[in-house]
Amino acid sequence: MTDDAHGYQDSRTTRTRWSVFEPMGQEEVYDDVPEGDGNDSGVGGSGADDTPLDPLLVAVAGELRRPVELGPELDGRVMALVAAEPRPERDVSFAARPGAAGRLAARHGPTSAVARAWRWLSRPRLVQLSPLGGLAFASGLAALLLVALRSGTDTVQATSAPAAAASPVAAAAPVADSVQVIQFVLVAPDARTVALVGDFNDWQADATPMRAAASGRVWSVQVPLSAGRHRYAFVVDDERWVPDPSAPRAPGDDFGTPNSVVTVTERRS
Amino acid sequence: MSIPRRNLSRVLLLVAAAVIAAPSVSAADAQPVATPESRLASRLDAPTRNAVLAEVDSARRAGLPVAPLVDRALEGAGKRALGRAVSDADIVAAVRRLRVALGSAREALGSRADGTELAAGASALQADVPPATLVALGRARSSGSLTVPLSVLTDLVAIGVPADTAARTVIALARAQDAVLLAYQRDVERDIGIGALPAVAASVRAAGLEKITADGLLHSPGVPSSLNAAAGGKPRPPRKP
């Protein structure tokens, strides 16, 4: 049902009531105009019932149907006006848009560096890749993933040493199949410095200093060792050569000072 | 942002190549190859160094590992640096004795023995373990490394177990895994530490392990499954409820 100043249609009764607004303020009402009669005038019609049309109505309809003559310069003026309008920027609706961009614009202003940076980052771009470029990109990603996995594995393995152990063998923690982290411990309450020397550091007293616990009595250090049998000793106060009292002595004391020995297995079993 | 397609492909290829090559380059930098000459250069004077390098060359020609020889020379140098009375002749003699022991270990263990096994065998020989024991141990442990059995044998002798007793027990346990052998050694050390006779401790502990590793008792309910697995036995089937 329509209802405006010019007419209404009651769909319930199939009767149409048309009002034609007259310039003089009068309103004439025409009843019983058939609805949907196929007349494209929309106001009355020359249907099959041969109802005579009001001449005024025909005249008004004819006037309304007459095409408006537009001058050829109108198109030019309209296009000039359109071209003169500024192009709509994305940030016109930037602040009103929900999401990160809108929040950034609301917080920092639509022209702030943060908002502009975000617009630069979030603006979609068309990137063309050749098959070779795509292959290179994919291989680069795969290489990065491989490096990340490898470094992550190394990190986990390198930090898997036990906190404390009573003997070097019991302190073994796997790092790789052939390398394990061994913790060496010496109880030396009166020592000022303690260092570990052995086959693994070319017997250099300054290569592997040991650290004292808070009590100052227990000295320890962790060393990665390859699988096999390693001779070692402690150097206390830079002068005393001390074998490990909790480990077997190494045979073949060629230099008059005993050493200890630690056996590192191929892998933890 | 517009990158020419051809340049983008080249850049990506270069990045991929650099990423792939980086780990190998860093690994090569992290592990420089240390030659015997470089290890000995700053630790021994020239005559002693040359004498040691002659032993190293002799060992290399015989197919023996050379790292233990350099280690022994550096041990002497380190002790001398701390004021011990170690002469150049002592260092050269120690290196020569070790080379001879490595050669004997090679003869006893055969050509299949690797460097760590030969070093462990040389230690056993220097602990007065007869070469025949090495041969028997190699036969008893037909598969797997001999490094740990040889080390356990040597260490048992070092803590006072008679060589024949140590040889008998280790050969009897030769098929056990390395962890079992090392646990056996620790148990014997502990027993000796609380007053047991070394020979008795080694024999009793070995007898207990032999019972566990024997096929008839391998699946005994009293044996922990973890020990069964560590002893090289067959896994016990799950117990039915």
Coordinates of C-alpha atoms in Angstrom, one line a residue:
Chain A
M1 CA 0.0 0.0 0.0
T2 CA 1.3 3.4 -0.9
D3 CA 0.3 6.6 0.7
D4 CA 1.6 10.0 -0.2
A5 CA 0.4 13.3 -1.2
H6 CA -0.5 12.2 -4.7
G7 CA -2.3 9.0 -4.2
Y8 CA -2.7 5.7 -2.5
Q9 CA -3.5 2.2 -3.5
D10 CA -5.5 -0.1 -1.4
S11 CA -4.4 -3.6 -2.3
R12 CA -7.2 -5.1 -0.3
T13 CA -10.0 -3.9 -2.4
T14 CA -8.5 -3.8 -5.8
R15 CA -9.9 -0.4 -6.1
T16 CA -7.5 2.4 -6.8
R17 CA -8.0 5.9 -5.6
W18 CA -5.9 8.5 -7.4
S19 CA -5.6 12.1 -6.3
V20 CA -4.2 14.6 -8.8
F21 CA -2.8 17.7 -7.2
E22 CA -4.0 20.8 -8.9
P23 CA -1.9 24.0 -8.9
M24 CA -4.9 25.9 -7.7
G25 CA -5.0 23.8 -4.5
Q26 CA -7.9 21.8 -5.5
E27 CA -7.8 18.2 -5.4
E28 CA -9.9 16.0 -7.6
V29 CA -10.5 12.5 -6.7
Y30 CA -11.1 9.8 -9.3
D31 CA -12.4 6.5 -8.2
D32 CA -12.8 3.2 -9.9
V33 CA -9.7 3.5 -12.0
P34 CA -8.8 -0.2 -12.8
E35 CA -5.5 -1.4 -11.4
G36 CA -2.9 -3.1 -13.4
D37 CA -4.6 -2.7 -16.7
G38 CA -1.5 -2.9 -18.7
N39 CA -1.5 0.8 -19.5
D40 CA 2.0 2.0 -19.0
S41 CA 0.7 5.4 -18.1
G42 CA 0.0 4.1 -14.7
V43 CA -2.9 6.4 -14.2
G44 CA -6.0 5.0 -15.6
G45 CA -5.7 3.3 -18.9
S46 CA -7.4 2.1 -22.0
G47 CA -8.0 -1.3 -20.9
A48 CA -10.3 -3.7 -22.5
D49 CA -13.3 -2.3 -20.7
D50 CA -13.2 0.8 -22.9
T51 CA -13.4 3.2 -19.9
P52 CA -13.1 6.7 -21.2
L53 CA -10.0 8.6 -20.0
D54 CA -10.2 11.9 -18.5
P55 CA -8.7 14.4 -20.9
L56 CA -6.9 16.2 -18.1
L57 CA -5.3 13.1 -16.9
V58 CA -4.2 12.2 -20.3
A59 CA -2.7 15.7 -20.7
V60 CA -0.8 15.4 -17.4
A61 CA 0.5 12.0 -18.2
G62 CA 1.6 13.1 -21.6
E63 CA 3.4 16.0 -20.1
L64 CA 5.1 13.9 -17.6
R65 CA 6.2 11.3 -20.3
R66 CA 7.7 13.9 -22.5
P67 CA 11.5 13.6 -22.4
V68 CA 13.4 16.5 -21.0
E69 CA 15.6 18.1 -23.4
L70 CA 19.2 18.5 -22.1
G71 CA 21.7 20.7 -23.7
P72 CA 24.9 19.1 -25.1
E73 CA 27.0 21.2 -22.7
L74 CA 25.4 19.6 -19.6
D75 CA 27.5 16.4 -19.9
G76 CA 30.6 18.5 -20.1
R77 CA 29.7 20.5 -17.1
V78 CA 28.8 17.4 -15.0
M79 CA 32.1 15.6 -15.9
A80 CA 34.1 18.7 -15.1
L81 CA 32.5 18.9 -11.7
V82 CA 33.2 15.2 -11.1
A83 CA 36.8 15.6 -12.1
A84 CA 37.2 18.6 -9.9
E85 CA 36.0 16.6 -6.8
P86 CA 38.9 15.2 -4.7
R87 CA 39.4 11.5 -4.9
P88 CA 38.1 9.8 -1.9
E89 CA 41.0 8.7 0.3
R90 CA 41.0 5.5 2.3
D91 CA 41.5 7.5 5.5
V92 CA 38.2 9.3 5.0
S93 CA 36.6 6.4 6.7
F94 CA 39.8 5.4 8.4
A95 CA 38.9 6.6 11.9
A96 CA 35.4 5.2 11.7
R97 CA 36.5 1.8 10.6
P98 CA 36.7 -0.8 13.4
G99 CA 39.9 -2.8 14.0
A100 CA 43.5 -1.9 14.5
A101 CA 43.6 0.9 11.9
G102 CA 40.6 2.6 13.4
R103 CA 42.0 2.4 16.9
L104 CA 45.4 3.7 15.8
A105 CA 43.7 6.6 14.0
A106 CA 41.5 7.4 17.0
R107 CA 44.5 7.3 19.3
H108 CA 47.2 9.0 17.3
G109 CA 45.1 10.9 14.7
P110 CA 44.6 9.9 11.1
T111 CA 47.7 11.7 9.8
S112 CA 50.1 10.6 12.5
A113 CA 53.2 8.6 11.7
V114 CA 51.8 5.5 13.4
A115 CA 48.6 5.6 11.4
R116 CA 50.5 6.3 8.2
A117 CA 52.9 3.5 8.9
W118 CA 50.0 1.1 9.6
R119 CA 48.3 2.2 6.4
W120 CA 51.5 1.5 4.5
L121 CA 51.9 -1.8 6.0
S122 CA 48.3 -2.9 5.7
R123 CA 47.7 -1.6 2.2
P124 CA 47.3 -4.5 -0.2
R125 CA 49.7 -4.6 -3.0
L126 CA 50.0 -6.6 -6.2
V127 CA 53.2 -8.6 -6.3
Q128 CA 54.0 -10.6 -9.3
L129 CA 56.2 -13.6 -9.0
S130 CA 57.6 -15.8 -11.7
P131 CA 57.7 -19.5 -11.1
L132 CA 61.4 -19.3 -10.5
G133 CA 60.9 -16.5 -8.0
G134 CA 58.2 -18.5 -6.2
L135 CA 60.5 -21.5 -6.1
A136 CA 63.2 -19.3 -4.6
F137 CA 60.9 -17.9 -2.0
A138 CA 59.7 -21.3 -1.0
S139 CA 63.2 -22.7 -0.7
G140 CA 64.2 -19.7 1.4
L141 CA 61.3 -20.3 3.7
A142 CA 62.2 -24.0 3.9
A143 CA 65.8 -23.1 4.7
L144 CA 64.8 -20.7 7.4
L145 CA 62.6 -23.3 9.0
L146 CA 65.4 -25.9 8.8
V147 CA 67.8 -23.5 10.5
A148 CA 65.3 -22.7 13.2
L149 CA 64.6 -26.3 13.9
R150 CA 68.3 -27.1 14.0
S151 CA 69.2 -24.3 16.4
G152 CA 66.3 -25.1 18.6
T153 CA 67.4 -28.7 18.9
D154 CA 70.9 -27.6 19.7
T155 CA 69.6 -25.3 22.4
V156 CA 67.6 -28.0 24.1
Q157 CA 70.4 -30.4 24.0
A158 CA 73.0 -28.0 25.3
T159 CA 70.9 -27.2 28.4
S160 CA 70.0 -30.7 29.3
A161 CA 72.9 -31.2 31.8
P162 CA 71.9 -32.3 35.3
A163 CA 72.2 -29.9 38.2
A164 CA 74.4 -32.0 40.3
A165 CA 76.0 -35.4 40.4
A166 CA 78.2 -37.4 42.6
S167 CA 80.6 -38.8 40.0
P168 CA 81.5 -37.8 36.4
V169 CA 79.9 -40.8 34.9
A170 CA 76.6 -40.3 36.7
A171 CA 76.5 -36.7 35.5
A172 CA 76.4 -37.6 31.9
A173 CA 73.6 -36.0 30.0
P174 CA 73.1 -36.6 26.3
V175 CA 73.9 -33.8 23.9
A176 CA 74.4 -35.8 20.7
D177 CA 75.0 -39.4 20.1
S178 CA 78.7 -39.1 20.7
V179 CA 78.9 -36.0 23.0
Q180 CA 77.7 -35.7 26.5
V181 CA 77.8 -33.0 29.1
I182 CA 79.8 -34.2 32.1
Q183 CA 79.8 -32.3 35.4
F184 CA 83.0 -32.5 37.4
V185 CA 82.8 -31.8 41.2
L186 CA 85.5 -31.4 43.8
V187 CA 85.1 -30.7 47.4
A188 CA 88.0 -28.4 48.3
P189 CA 87.0 -26.1 51.3
D190 CA 90.4 -24.4 51.5
A191 CA 91.0 -23.8 47.9
R192 CA 91.3 -20.4 46.4
T193 CA 91.0 -21.5 42.8
V194 CA 90.3 -24.9 41.2
A195 CA 90.7 -25.7 37.5
L196 CA 90.0 -28.8 35.5
V197 CA 92.7 -30.2 33.1
G198 CA 92.5 -33.1 30.9
D199 CA 92.7 -34.6 27.4
F200 CA 89.8 -32.4 26.4
N201 CA 91.5 -29.1 27.0
D202 CA 95.1 -30.0 26.2
W203 CA 95.9 -30.0 29.9
Q204 CA 95.9 -26.2 30.1
A205 CA 95.2 -25.0 33.6
D206 CA 93.6 -21.8 32.5
A207 CA 91.3 -23.4 30.0
T208 CA 88.5 -24.7 32.3
P209 CA 88.3 -22.9 35.7
M210 CA 85.8 -24.4 38.1
R211 CA 83.2 -22.3 40.0
A212 CA 82.7 -22.5 43.7
A213 CA 79.2 -23.0 45.2
A214 CA 77.8 -20.4 47.6
S215 CA 79.4 -22.3 50.5
G216 CA 82.8 -22.1 48.9
R217 CA 83.4 -25.7 49.6
V218 CA 82.2 -27.4 46.4
W219 CA 83.7 -26.6 43.1
S220 CA 82.1 -27.7 39.8
V221 CA 82.1 -27.3 36.1
Q222 CA 80.3 -28.9 33.2
V223 CA 82.2 -29.9 30.1
P224 CA 80.9 -31.5 26.9
L225 CA 82.9 -34.6 26.2
S226 CA 83.0 -37.0 23.2
A227 CA 82.4 -40.7 23.7
G228 CA 85.5 -42.5 24.9
R229 CA 87.9 -42.6 27.8
H230 CA 89.3 -39.3 29.1
R231 CA 92.1 -38.7 31.5
Y232 CA 91.8 -35.6 33.8
A233 CA 92.8 -34.0 37.1
F234 CA 92.2 -30.9 39.2
V235 CA 94.6 -28.1 39.7
V236 CA 94.1 -26.4 43.0
D237 CA 95.5 -23.0 43.7
D238 CA 97.5 -23.1 40.5
E239 CA 100.0 -25.5 41.9
R240 CA 98.6 -28.7 43.4
W241 CA 97.7 -31.5 41.0
V242 CA 94.8 -33.5 42.5
P243 CA 93.2 -36.6 41.1
D244 CA 89.5 -37.0 41.4
P245 CA 88.9 -38.9 44.7
S246 CA 85.6 -40.2 43.4
A247 CA 86.9 -41.6 40.1
P248 CA 89.2 -44.5 39.1
R249 CA 92.9 -43.7 38.7
A250 CA 94.2 -43.8 35.2
P251 CA 96.9 -46.3 34.5
G252 CA 100.2 -45.3 33.0
D253 CA 101.3 -42.7 35.5
D254 CA 104.2 -41.5 33.3
F255 CA 104.9 -38.2 35.0
G256 CA 104.8 -39.0 38.7
T257 CA 101.4 -37.5 39.3
P258 CA 98.2 -39.6 39.2
N259 CA 95.3 -38.8 37.0
S260 CA 91.7 -39.9 37.0
V261 CA 89.7 -41.2 34.2
V262 CA 86.1 -40.8 33.0
T263 CA 84.3 -43.0 30.5
V264 CA 81.7 -41.4 28.3
T265 CA 79.3 -43.7 26.6
E266 CA 78.2 -43.5 23.0
R267 CA 74.7 -42.6 24.0
R268 CA 72.5 -42.9 27.1
S269 CA 71.0 -46.3 27.3
Chain B
M1 CA 56.4 -1.2 -3.4
S2 CA 57.4 -2.5 -6.7
I3 CA 60.3 -4.8 -7.3
P4 CA 61.0 -5.9 -10.8
R5 CA 60.1 -9.5 -11.1
R6 CA 63.5 -10.6 -12.4
N7 CA 65.3 -8.8 -9.6
L8 CA 63.0 -10.2 -7.0
S9 CA 63.8 -13.7 -8.2
R10 CA 67.5 -13.1 -8.0
V11 CA 67.2 -11.5 -4.6
L12 CA 65.2 -14.5 -3.2
L13 CA 67.6 -17.0 -4.7
L14 CA 70.6 -15.2 -3.1
V15 CA 68.8 -15.1 0.3
A16 CA 68.0 -18.8 0.1
A17 CA 71.6 -19.6 -0.8
A18 CA 73.0 -17.5 2.0
V19 CA 70.7 -19.0 4.6
I20 CA 71.5 -22.5 3.5
A21 CA 75.2 -21.8 3.4
A22 CA 75.4 -20.0 6.7
P23 CA 75.2 -23.0 9.1
S24 CA 78.0 -24.9 7.3
V25 CA 80.2 -21.8 7.2
S26 CA 79.7 -21.1 10.9
A27 CA 80.2 -24.8 11.8
A28 CA 83.5 -24.8 9.9
D29 CA 84.6 -21.6 11.7
A30 CA 83.6 -23.1 15.1
Q31 CA 85.5 -26.2 14.7
P32 CA 88.9 -25.5 13.2
V33 CA 91.0 -28.5 12.4
A34 CA 93.7 -28.9 15.0
T35 CA 96.7 -30.7 13.7
P36 CA 99.2 -32.4 16.0
E37 CA 101.8 -29.8 14.9
S38 CA 99.5 -26.9 15.9
R39 CA 98.6 -28.4 19.2
L40 CA 102.2 -29.0 20.2
A41 CA 103.6 -25.8 18.7
S42 CA 103.4 -23.5 21.7
R43 CA 103.8 -26.2 24.4
L44 CA 107.0 -28.0 23.6
D45 CA 110.4 -26.8 22.5
A46 CA 111.4 -27.7 19.0
P47 CA 113.6 -30.8 19.8
T48 CA 111.0 -32.4 22.0
R49 CA 108.2 -31.5 19.6
N50 CA 110.0 -33.1 16.7
A51 CA 110.7 -36.2 18.7
V52 CA 107.0 -36.4 19.6
L53 CA 105.9 -35.8 16.0
A54 CA 108.2 -38.6 14.9
E55 CA 106.2 -40.9 17.2
V56 CA 103.0 -39.5 15.8
D57 CA 104.1 -40.1 12.2
S58 CA 105.1 -43.6 13.1
A59 CA 101.6 -44.2 14.6
R60 CA 99.9 -42.7 11.6
R61 CA 101.8 -45.0 9.3
A62 CA 100.7 -48.0 11.3
G63 CA 97.1 -46.9 11.2
L64 CA 96.9 -46.0 14.9
P65 CA 95.1 -43.0 16.4
V66 CA 97.5 -40.1 16.9
A67 CA 95.3 -37.9 19.2
P68 CA 96.1 -40.0 22.3
L69 CA 99.8 -39.5 21.7
V70 CA 99.5 -35.7 21.4
D71 CA 97.3 -35.8 24.6
R72 CA 100.0 -37.6 26.5
A73 CA 102.7 -35.2 25.4
L74 CA 100.5 -32.2 26.4
E75 CA 99.8 -33.8 29.7
G76 CA 103.6 -33.9 30.4
A77 CA 103.9 -30.3 29.3
G78 CA 101.0 -29.2 31.5
K79 CA 102.5 -30.9 34.5
R80 CA 105.8 -29.4 33.9
A81 CA 104.3 -26.0 33.6
L82 CA 102.9 -26.4 37.1
G83 CA 106.4 -27.1 38.4
R84 CA 106.5 -30.9 38.2
A85 CA 109.9 -32.4 37.4
V86 CA 109.0 -33.6 33.9
S87 CA 111.9 -33.7 31.4
D88 CA 111.7 -33.7 27.7
A89 CA 112.9 -37.3 27.7
D90 CA 110.0 -38.2 30.0
I91 CA 107.5 -36.8 27.6
V92 CA 109.0 -38.5 24.6
A93 CA 109.3 -41.8 26.5
A94 CA 105.7 -41.7 27.6
V95 CA 104.5 -41.0 24.1
R96 CA 106.6 -43.9 22.8
R97 CA 105.2 -46.3 25.4
L98 CA 101.7 -45.3 24.5
R99 CA 102.3 -45.8 20.8
V100 CA 103.6 -49.3 21.5
A101 CA 100.6 -50.1 23.7
L102 CA 98.3 -48.8 20.9
G103 CA 100.0 -51.2 18.5
S104 CA 99.6 -54.1 20.9
A105 CA 95.9 -53.2 21.3
R106 CA 95.6 -53.2 17.5
E107 CA 97.0 -56.7 17.4
A108 CA 94.7 -58.0 20.1
L109 CA 91.5 -56.3 19.0
G110 CA 92.0 -56.6 15.3
S111 CA 91.6 -54.2 12.4
R112 CA 87.9 -53.5 13.2
A113 CA 88.7 -51.6 16.3
D114 CA 88.4 -47.9 16.1
G115 CA 90.4 -45.2 17.7
T116 CA 88.5 -45.1 21.0
E117 CA 88.6 -48.8 21.3
L118 CA 92.4 -48.9 20.7
A119 CA 92.9 -46.1 23.3
A120 CA 90.9 -48.1 25.8
G121 CA 92.7 -51.2 24.9
A122 CA 96.1 -49.5 25.4
S123 CA 95.0 -48.3 28.8
A124 CA 94.0 -51.9 29.7
L125 CA 97.4 -53.1 28.6
Q126 CA 99.1 -50.4 30.6
A127 CA 97.1 -51.5 33.6
D128 CA 98.8 -55.0 33.2
V129 CA 95.8 -56.7 31.6
P130 CA 97.1 -59.4 29.4
P131 CA 96.6 -59.1 25.7
A132 CA 94.8 -62.5 25.7
T133 CA 92.1 -60.9 27.8
L134 CA 91.5 -58.3 25.1
V135 CA 91.2 -61.0 22.5
A136 CA 88.7 -63.0 24.6
L137 CA 86.7 -59.9 25.3
G138 CA 86.6 -59.0 21.7
R139 CA 85.3 -62.5 20.9
A140 CA 82.7 -62.4 23.7
R141 CA 81.3 -59.1 22.5
S142 CA 81.0 -59.7 18.9
S143 CA 78.8 -56.7 18.2
G144 CA 79.0 -53.2 19.6
S145 CA 81.8 -51.1 20.8
L146 CA 84.5 -52.5 23.1
T147 CA 85.3 -49.1 24.6
V148 CA 83.2 -49.4 27.7
P149 CA 84.0 -53.0 28.5
L150 CA 87.7 -52.3 28.2
S151 CA 87.3 -49.2 30.3
V152 CA 85.4 -51.1 33.0
L153 CA 88.0 -53.8 33.0
T154 CA 90.8 -51.3 33.3
D155 CA 89.1 -49.4 36.1
L156 CA 88.3 -52.5 38.1
V157 CA 92.0 -53.4 38.0
A158 CA 92.8 -49.8 39.0
I159 CA 90.6 -50.0 42.1
G160 CA 92.2 -53.2 43.3
V161 CA 90.3 -56.1 41.6
P162 CA 92.8 -58.7 40.5
A163 CA 93.3 -58.7 36.8
D164 CA 92.1 -62.3 36.3
T165 CA 89.0 -61.7 38.4
A166 CA 88.2 -58.5 36.5
A167 CA 88.7 -60.2 33.2
R168 CA 86.5 -63.1 34.1
T169 CA 83.6 -60.9 35.3
V170 CA 83.7 -58.4 32.4
I171 CA 83.9 -61.1 29.8
A172 CA 80.9 -62.8 31.4
L173 CA 79.0 -59.5 31.1
A174 CA 80.4 -58.7 27.7
R175 CA 77.0 -58.8 26.0
A176 CA 75.4 -56.4 28.5
Q177 CA 74.8 -52.9 27.4
D178 CA 77.2 -50.1 28.4
A179 CA 75.0 -48.7 31.0
V180 CA 74.8 -52.0 32.8
L181 CA 78.6 -52.4 32.8
L182 CA 79.1 -48.9 34.1
A183 CA 76.5 -49.5 36.9
Y184 CA 78.3 -52.7 37.7
Q185 CA 81.6 -50.8 38.1
R186 CA 80.0 -48.3 40.3
D187 CA 78.5 -51.0 42.5
V188 CA 81.8 -52.6 42.9
E189 CA 83.5 -49.3 43.8
R190 CA 80.8 -48.7 46.4
D191 CA 81.2 -52.1 47.9
I192 CA 84.9 -51.7 48.1
G193 CA 84.4 -48.3 49.6
I194 CA 82.4 -49.7 52.5
G195 CA 85.0 -52.4 53.2
A196 CA 84.4 -55.3 50.8
L197 CA 87.3 -57.1 49.4
P198 CA 87.8 -56.1 45.7
A199 CA 87.8 -59.6 44.3
V200 CA 84.7 -60.5 46.3
A201 CA 82.8 -57.4 45.4
A202 CA 83.5 -57.9 41.7
S203 CA 82.5 -61.5 41.8
V204 CA 79.4 -61.1 43.8
R205 CA 78.1 -58.2 41.8
A206 CA 78.9 -60.0 38.5
A207 CA 77.1 -63.1 39.7
G208 CA 74.0 -61.1 40.4
L209 CA 74.0 -59.6 37.0
E210 CA 74.7 -62.9 35.3
K211 CA 71.6 -64.3 36.9
I212 CA 69.6 -61.4 35.5
T213 CA 71.0 -61.7 32.1
A214 CA 70.6 -65.5 32.0
D215 CA 67.8 -66.4 29.7
G216 CA 66.0 -68.6 32.4
L217 CA 65.7 -65.7 34.8
L218 CA 65.4 -62.9 32.4
H219 CA 61.6 -62.7 32.7
S220 CA 61.5 -63.2 36.4
P221 CA 58.8 -61.0 38.0
G222 CA 61.3 -59.8 40.5
V223 CA 63.5 -58.2 37.9
P224 CA 62.6 -54.6 37.0
S225 CA 61.7 -54.3 33.4
S226 CA 64.1 -51.4 33.0
L227 CA 67.0 -53.5 34.1
N228 CA 65.9 -56.2 31.8
A229 CA 66.0 -53.8 28.9
A230 CA 69.3 -52.3 30.0
A231 CA 70.8 -55.8 30.3
G232 CA 70.0 -56.4 26.7
G233 CA 67.3 -58.9 27.4
K234 CA 64.1 -59.4 25.5
P235 CA 61.3 -57.1 26.6
R236 CA 58.9 -58.8 29.0
P237 CA 55.4 -59.1 27.6
P238 CA 52.7 -57.1 29.5
R239 CA 51.2 -58.9 32.4
K240 CA 47.6 -59.9 32.0
P241 CA 45.2 -58.6 34.6

